[in-house]
CSV table of C-alpha atoms (C1' of nucleotides) in Angstrom, one decimal:
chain,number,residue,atom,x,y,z
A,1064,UNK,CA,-15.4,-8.2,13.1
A,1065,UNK,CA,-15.8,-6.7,9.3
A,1066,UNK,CA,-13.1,-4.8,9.4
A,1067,UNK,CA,-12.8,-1.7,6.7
A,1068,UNK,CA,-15.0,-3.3,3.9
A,1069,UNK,CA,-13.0,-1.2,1.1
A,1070,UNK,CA,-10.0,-2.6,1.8
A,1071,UNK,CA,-11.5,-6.1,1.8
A,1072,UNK,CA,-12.9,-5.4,-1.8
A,1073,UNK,CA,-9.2,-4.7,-2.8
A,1074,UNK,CA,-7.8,-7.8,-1.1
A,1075,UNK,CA,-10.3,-9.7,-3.1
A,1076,UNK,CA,-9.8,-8.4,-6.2
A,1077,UNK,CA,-5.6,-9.2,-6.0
A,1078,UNK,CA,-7.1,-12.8,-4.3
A,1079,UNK,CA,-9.0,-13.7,-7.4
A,1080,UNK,CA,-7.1,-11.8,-9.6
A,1081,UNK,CA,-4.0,-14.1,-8.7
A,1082,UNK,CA,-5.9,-17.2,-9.0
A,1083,UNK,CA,-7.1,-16.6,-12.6
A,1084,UNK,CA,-4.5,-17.7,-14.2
A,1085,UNK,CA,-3.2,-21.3,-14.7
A,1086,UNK,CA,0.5,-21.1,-13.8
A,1087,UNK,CA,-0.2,-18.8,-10.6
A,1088,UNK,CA,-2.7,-21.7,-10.1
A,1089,UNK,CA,0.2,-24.5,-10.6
A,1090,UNK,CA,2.4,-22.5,-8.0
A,1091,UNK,CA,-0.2,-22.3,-5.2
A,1092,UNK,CA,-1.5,-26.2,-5.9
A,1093,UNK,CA,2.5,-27.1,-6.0
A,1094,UNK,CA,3.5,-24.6,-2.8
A,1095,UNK,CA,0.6,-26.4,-0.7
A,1096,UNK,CA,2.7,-29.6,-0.4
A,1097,UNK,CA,5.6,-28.0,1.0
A,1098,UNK,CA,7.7,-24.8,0.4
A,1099,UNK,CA,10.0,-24.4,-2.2
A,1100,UNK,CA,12.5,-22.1,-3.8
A,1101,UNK,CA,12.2,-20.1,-7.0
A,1102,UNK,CA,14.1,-22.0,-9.4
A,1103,UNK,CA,12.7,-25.0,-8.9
A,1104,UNK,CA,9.0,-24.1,-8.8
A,1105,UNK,CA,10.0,-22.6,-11.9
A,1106,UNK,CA,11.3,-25.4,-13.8
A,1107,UNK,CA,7.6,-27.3,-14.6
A,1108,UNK,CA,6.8,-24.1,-17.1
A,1109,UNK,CA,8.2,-22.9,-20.4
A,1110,UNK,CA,8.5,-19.2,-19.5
A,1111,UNK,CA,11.7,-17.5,-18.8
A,1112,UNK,CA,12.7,-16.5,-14.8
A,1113,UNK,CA,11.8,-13.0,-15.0
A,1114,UNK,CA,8.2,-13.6,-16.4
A,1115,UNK,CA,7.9,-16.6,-13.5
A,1116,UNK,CA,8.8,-13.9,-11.5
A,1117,UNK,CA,6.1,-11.5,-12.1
A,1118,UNK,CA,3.7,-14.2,-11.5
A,1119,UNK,CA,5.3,-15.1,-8.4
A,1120,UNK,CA,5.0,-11.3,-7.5
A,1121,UNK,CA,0.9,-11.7,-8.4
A,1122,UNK,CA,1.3,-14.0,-5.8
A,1123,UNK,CA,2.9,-12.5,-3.1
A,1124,UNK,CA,1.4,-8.6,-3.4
A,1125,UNK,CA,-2.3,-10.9,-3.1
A,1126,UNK,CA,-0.9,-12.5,-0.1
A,1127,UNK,CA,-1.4,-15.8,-1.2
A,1128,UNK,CA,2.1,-16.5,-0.6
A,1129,UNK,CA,5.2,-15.3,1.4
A,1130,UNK,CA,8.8,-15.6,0.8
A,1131,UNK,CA,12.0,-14.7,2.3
A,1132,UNK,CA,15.8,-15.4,0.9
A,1133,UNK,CA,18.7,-17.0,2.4
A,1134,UNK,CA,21.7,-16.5,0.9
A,1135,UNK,CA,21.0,-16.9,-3.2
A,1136,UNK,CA,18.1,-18.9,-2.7
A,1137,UNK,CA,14.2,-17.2,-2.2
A,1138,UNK,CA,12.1,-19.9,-0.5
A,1139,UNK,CA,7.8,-19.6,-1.3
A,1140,UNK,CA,5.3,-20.5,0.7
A,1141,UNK,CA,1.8,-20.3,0.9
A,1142,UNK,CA,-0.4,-18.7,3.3
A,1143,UNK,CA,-3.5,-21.1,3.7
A,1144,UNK,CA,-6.0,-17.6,5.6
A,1145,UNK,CA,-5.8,-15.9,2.1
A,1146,UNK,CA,-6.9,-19.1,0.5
A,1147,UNK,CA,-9.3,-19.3,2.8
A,1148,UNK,CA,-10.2,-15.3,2.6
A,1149,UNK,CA,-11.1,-16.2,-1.1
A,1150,UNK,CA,-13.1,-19.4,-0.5
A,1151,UNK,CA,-14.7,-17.6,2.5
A,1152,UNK,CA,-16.2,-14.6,-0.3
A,1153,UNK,CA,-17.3,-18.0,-2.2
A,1154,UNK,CA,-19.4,-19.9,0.6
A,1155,UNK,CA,-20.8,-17.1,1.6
A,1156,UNK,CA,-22.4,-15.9,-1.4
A,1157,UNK,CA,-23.6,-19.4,-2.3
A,1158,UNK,CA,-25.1,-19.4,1.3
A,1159,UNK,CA,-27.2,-16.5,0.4
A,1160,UNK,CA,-28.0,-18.4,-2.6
A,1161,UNK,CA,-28.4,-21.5,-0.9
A,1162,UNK,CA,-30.9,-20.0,1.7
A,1163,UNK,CA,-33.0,-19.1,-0.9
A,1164,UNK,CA,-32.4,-22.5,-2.6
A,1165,UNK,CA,-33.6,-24.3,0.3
A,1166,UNK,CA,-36.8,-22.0,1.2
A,1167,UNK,CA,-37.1,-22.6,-2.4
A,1168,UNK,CA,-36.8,-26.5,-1.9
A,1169,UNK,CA,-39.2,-26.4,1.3
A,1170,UNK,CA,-42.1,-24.5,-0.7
A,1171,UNK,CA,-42.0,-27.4,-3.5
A,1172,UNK,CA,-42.0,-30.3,-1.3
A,1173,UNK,CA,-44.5,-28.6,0.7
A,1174,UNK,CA,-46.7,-28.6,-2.4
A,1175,UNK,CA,-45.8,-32.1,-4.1
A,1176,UNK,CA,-44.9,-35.5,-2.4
A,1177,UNK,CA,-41.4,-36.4,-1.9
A,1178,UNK,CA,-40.7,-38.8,-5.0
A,1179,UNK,CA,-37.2,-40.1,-6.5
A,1180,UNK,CA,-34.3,-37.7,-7.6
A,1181,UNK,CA,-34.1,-37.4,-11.3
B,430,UNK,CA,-15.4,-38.1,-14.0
B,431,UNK,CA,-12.8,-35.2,-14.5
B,432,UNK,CA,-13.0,-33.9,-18.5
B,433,UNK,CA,-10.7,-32.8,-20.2
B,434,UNK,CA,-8.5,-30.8,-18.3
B,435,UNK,CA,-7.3,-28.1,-21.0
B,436,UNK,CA,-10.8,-26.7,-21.1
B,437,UNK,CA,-11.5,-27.0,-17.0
B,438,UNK,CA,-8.2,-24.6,-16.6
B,439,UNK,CA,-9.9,-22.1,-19.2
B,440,UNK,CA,-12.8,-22.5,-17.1
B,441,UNK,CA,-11.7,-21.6,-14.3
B,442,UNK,CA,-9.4,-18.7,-15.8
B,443,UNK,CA,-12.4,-17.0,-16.6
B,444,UNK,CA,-14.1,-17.8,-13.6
B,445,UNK,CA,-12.1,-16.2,-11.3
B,446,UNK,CA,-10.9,-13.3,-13.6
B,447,UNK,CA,-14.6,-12.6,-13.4
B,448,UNK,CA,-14.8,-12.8,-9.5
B,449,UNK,CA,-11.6,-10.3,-9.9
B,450,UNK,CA,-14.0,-7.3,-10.0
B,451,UNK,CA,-16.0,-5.3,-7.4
B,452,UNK,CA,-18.4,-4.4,-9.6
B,453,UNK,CA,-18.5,-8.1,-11.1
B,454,UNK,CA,-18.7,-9.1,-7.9
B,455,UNK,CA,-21.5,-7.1,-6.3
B,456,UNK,CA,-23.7,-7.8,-9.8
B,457,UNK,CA,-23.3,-11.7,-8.6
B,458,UNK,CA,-24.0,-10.7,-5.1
B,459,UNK,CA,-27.0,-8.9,-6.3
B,460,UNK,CA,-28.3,-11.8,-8.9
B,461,UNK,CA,-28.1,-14.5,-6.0
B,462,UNK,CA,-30.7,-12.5,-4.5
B,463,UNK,CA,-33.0,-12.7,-8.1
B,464,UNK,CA,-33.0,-12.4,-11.3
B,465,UNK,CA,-33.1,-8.5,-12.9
B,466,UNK,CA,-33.0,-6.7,-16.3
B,467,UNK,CA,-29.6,-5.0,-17.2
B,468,UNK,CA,-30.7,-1.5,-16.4
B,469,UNK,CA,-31.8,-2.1,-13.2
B,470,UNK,CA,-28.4,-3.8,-12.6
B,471,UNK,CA,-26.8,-1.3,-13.7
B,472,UNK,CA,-27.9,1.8,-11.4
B,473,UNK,CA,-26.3,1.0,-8.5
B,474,UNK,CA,-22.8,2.0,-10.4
B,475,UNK,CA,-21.3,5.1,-11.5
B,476,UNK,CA,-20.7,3.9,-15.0
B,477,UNK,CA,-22.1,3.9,-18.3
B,478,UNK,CA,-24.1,1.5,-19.8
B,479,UNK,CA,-21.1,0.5,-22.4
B,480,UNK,CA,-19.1,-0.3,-19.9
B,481,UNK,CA,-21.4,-2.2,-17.5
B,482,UNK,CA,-22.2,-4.6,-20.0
B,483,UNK,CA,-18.8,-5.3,-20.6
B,484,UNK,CA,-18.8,-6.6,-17.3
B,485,UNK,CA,-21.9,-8.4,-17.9
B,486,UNK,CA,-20.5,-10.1,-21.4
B,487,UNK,CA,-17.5,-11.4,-19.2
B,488,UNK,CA,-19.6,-13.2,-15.9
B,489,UNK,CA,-21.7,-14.3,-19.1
B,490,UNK,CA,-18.5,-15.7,-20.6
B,491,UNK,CA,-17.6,-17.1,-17.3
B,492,UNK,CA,-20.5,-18.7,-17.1
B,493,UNK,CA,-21.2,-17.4,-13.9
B,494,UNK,CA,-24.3,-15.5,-15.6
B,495,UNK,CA,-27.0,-16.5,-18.0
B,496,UNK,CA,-29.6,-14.3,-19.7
B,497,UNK,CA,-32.4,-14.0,-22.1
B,498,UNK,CA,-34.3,-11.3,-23.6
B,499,UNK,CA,-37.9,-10.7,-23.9
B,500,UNK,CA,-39.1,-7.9,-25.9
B,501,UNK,CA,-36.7,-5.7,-25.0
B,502,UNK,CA,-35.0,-6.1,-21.6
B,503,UNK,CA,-32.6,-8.5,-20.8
B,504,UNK,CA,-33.3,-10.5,-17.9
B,505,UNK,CA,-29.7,-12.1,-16.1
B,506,UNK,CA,-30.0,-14.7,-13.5
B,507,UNK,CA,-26.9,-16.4,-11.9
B,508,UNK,CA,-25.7,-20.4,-12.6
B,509,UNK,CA,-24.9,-21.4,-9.0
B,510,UNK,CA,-23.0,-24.5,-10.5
B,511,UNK,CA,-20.4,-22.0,-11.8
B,512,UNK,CA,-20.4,-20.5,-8.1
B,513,UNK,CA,-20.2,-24.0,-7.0
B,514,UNK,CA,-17.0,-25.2,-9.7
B,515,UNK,CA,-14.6,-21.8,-8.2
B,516,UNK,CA,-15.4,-23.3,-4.9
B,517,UNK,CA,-14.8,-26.4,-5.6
B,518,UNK,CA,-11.4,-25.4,-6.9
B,519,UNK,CA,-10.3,-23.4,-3.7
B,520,UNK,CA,-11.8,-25.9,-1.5
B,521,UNK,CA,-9.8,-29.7,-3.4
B,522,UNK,CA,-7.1,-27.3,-2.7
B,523,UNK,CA,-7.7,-26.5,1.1
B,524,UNK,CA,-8.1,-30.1,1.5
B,525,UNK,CA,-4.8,-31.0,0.2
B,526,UNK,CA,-3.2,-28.5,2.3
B,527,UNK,CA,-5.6,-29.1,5.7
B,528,UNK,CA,-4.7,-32.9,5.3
B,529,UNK,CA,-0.9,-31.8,5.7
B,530,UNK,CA,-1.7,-29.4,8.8
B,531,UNK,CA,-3.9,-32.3,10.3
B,532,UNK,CA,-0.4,-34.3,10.2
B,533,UNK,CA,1.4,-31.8,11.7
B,534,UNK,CA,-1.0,-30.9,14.4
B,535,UNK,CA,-1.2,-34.7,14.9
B,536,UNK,CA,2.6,-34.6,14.9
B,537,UNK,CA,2.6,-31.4,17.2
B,538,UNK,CA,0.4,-33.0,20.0
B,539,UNK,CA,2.2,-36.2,19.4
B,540,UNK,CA,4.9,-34.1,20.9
B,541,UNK,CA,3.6,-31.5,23.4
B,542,UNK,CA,1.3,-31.7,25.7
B,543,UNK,CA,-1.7,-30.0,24.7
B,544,UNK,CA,-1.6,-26.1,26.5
B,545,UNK,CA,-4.0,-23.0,25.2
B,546,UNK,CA,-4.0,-21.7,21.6
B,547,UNK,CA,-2.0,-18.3,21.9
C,770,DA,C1',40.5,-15.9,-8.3
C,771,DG,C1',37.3,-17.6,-11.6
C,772,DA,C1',33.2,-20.0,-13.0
C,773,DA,C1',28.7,-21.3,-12.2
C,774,DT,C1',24.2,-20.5,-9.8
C,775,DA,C1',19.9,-18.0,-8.3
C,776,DG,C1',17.7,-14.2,-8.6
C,777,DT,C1',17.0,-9.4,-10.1
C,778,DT,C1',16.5,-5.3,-12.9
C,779,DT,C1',15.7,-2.8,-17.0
C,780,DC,C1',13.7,-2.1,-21.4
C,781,DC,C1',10.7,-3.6,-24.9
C,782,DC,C1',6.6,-5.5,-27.2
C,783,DA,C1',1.7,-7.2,-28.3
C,784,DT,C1',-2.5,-7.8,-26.5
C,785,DA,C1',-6.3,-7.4,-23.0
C,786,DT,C1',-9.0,-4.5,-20.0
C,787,DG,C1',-12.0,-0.9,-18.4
C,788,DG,C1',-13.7,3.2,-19.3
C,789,DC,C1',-15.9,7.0,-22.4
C,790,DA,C1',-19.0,9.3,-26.2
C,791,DA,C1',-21.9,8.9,-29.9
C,792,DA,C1',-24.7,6.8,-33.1
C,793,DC,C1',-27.9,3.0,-33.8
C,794,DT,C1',-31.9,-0.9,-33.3
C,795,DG,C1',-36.0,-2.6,-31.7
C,796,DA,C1',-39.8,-2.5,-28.5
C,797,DT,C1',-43.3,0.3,-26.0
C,798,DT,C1',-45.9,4.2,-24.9
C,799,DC,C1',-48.4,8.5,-25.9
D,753,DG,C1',-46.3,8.2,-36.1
D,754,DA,C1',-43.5,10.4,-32.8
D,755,DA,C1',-41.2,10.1,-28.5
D,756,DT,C1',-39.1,7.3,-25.2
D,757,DC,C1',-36.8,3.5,-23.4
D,758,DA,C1',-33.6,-0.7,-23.0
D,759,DG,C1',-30.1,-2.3,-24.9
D,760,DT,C1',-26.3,-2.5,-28.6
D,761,DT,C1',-22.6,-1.4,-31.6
D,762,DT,C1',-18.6,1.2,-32.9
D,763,DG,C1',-14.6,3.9,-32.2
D,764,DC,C1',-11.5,5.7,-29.2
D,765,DC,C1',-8.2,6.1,-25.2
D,766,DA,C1',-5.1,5.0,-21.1
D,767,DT,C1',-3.4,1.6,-18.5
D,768,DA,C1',-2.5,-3.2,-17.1
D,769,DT,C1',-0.9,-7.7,-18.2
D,770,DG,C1',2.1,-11.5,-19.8
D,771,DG,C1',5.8,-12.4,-22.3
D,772,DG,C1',10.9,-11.9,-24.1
D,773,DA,C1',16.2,-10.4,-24.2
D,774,DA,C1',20.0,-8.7,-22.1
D,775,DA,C1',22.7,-7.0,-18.6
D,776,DC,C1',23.5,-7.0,-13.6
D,777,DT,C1',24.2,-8.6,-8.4
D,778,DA,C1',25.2,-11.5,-5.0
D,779,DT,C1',26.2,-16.1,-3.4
D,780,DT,C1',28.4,-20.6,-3.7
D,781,DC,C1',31.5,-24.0,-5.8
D,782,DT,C1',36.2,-25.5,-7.7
DNA sequence: AGAATAGTTTCCCATATGGCAAACTGATTC
DNA sequence: GAATCAGTTTGCCATATGGGAAACTATTCT
């Protein structure tokens, strides 16, 4: 199922790479309620097309989102796996963290009586 | 209950420029499992230890990280709730999108019969 | 055909990043 | 008190990143 794990580290580091900034954010939050083309996702910041552009190339090259042109106009959309690649890295460390968390959990109320929540 | 956006977009810049490292990453990985002092963090990597704390300074930063010296190693354990907030991002964002594909499956079956997933 | 539109390319700039080596501080051990 | 050990600081370097200006291509509109 793991397929090639060095490949995988890559893919993560474009994923998260891509999401660390708050315009790339802005474009993938905007994209998931429906596709759109470059201009227009492009008018909500301040920057100049060929900057938008490299951000939009972030994007892509992590796979967060595809695009293809027709005639003039380049229409974006995301691709919900690779969101899901990056949340999967997430859940999956905090499980580790969380099975530890809960044995953790188990051995205190094993020692003390349930009582309120703080 | 959300404050101050400005700051939760810095927040999660540096969040998830911090996840955008396989070494940053696999120090995370390694901290979920228990705390450790920098040196012993450090030998699993080629590099020096200049450069690993660098890395260290930035999931600090990131709040991803805390530590605290005693004498005179450096003990770093991971903040889960940080795990927890870069989750939380990807997954408000999943939602939005997932309740979009829930409509279109519902419009999909609405439509076709249902037949097996290719 | 000519003008406007949507992207694209090229070149440039300042700053950030990730690494190194070497010198240094403070705690511990011999 | 000398040596060692864990970490830190300081410079240095190459490359990556995020931005701009200007010139260019290819469509679409009038």
């Amino acid at each position: 199922m793991v397929r090639h794990m060095v490949n995988q580290q890559a893919a993560l580091d474009s994923l998260f790479h891509a999401l660390a900034d708050p315009t790339r954010r802005a474009v993938v939050s905007r994209l998931l309620k429906g596709a759109a083309p470059v201009k227009q996702l492009s008018e909500p910041f301040e920057m100049g097309l060929p900057a938008f552009l490299k951000h939009l190339s972030v994007l892509e090259v992590s796979g967060l989102i595809r695009t293809e042109k027709h005639g003039r106009v380049r229409t974006c959309r995301v691709d919900a796996e690779r969101l899901a690649a990056a949340e999967g890295w997430l859940s999956q460390q905090r499980a580790i963290w969380q099975g530890r968390a809960d044995r953790l959990a188990d051995f205190v109320e094993s020692q003390n009586p349930p009582e309120q929540n703080a």
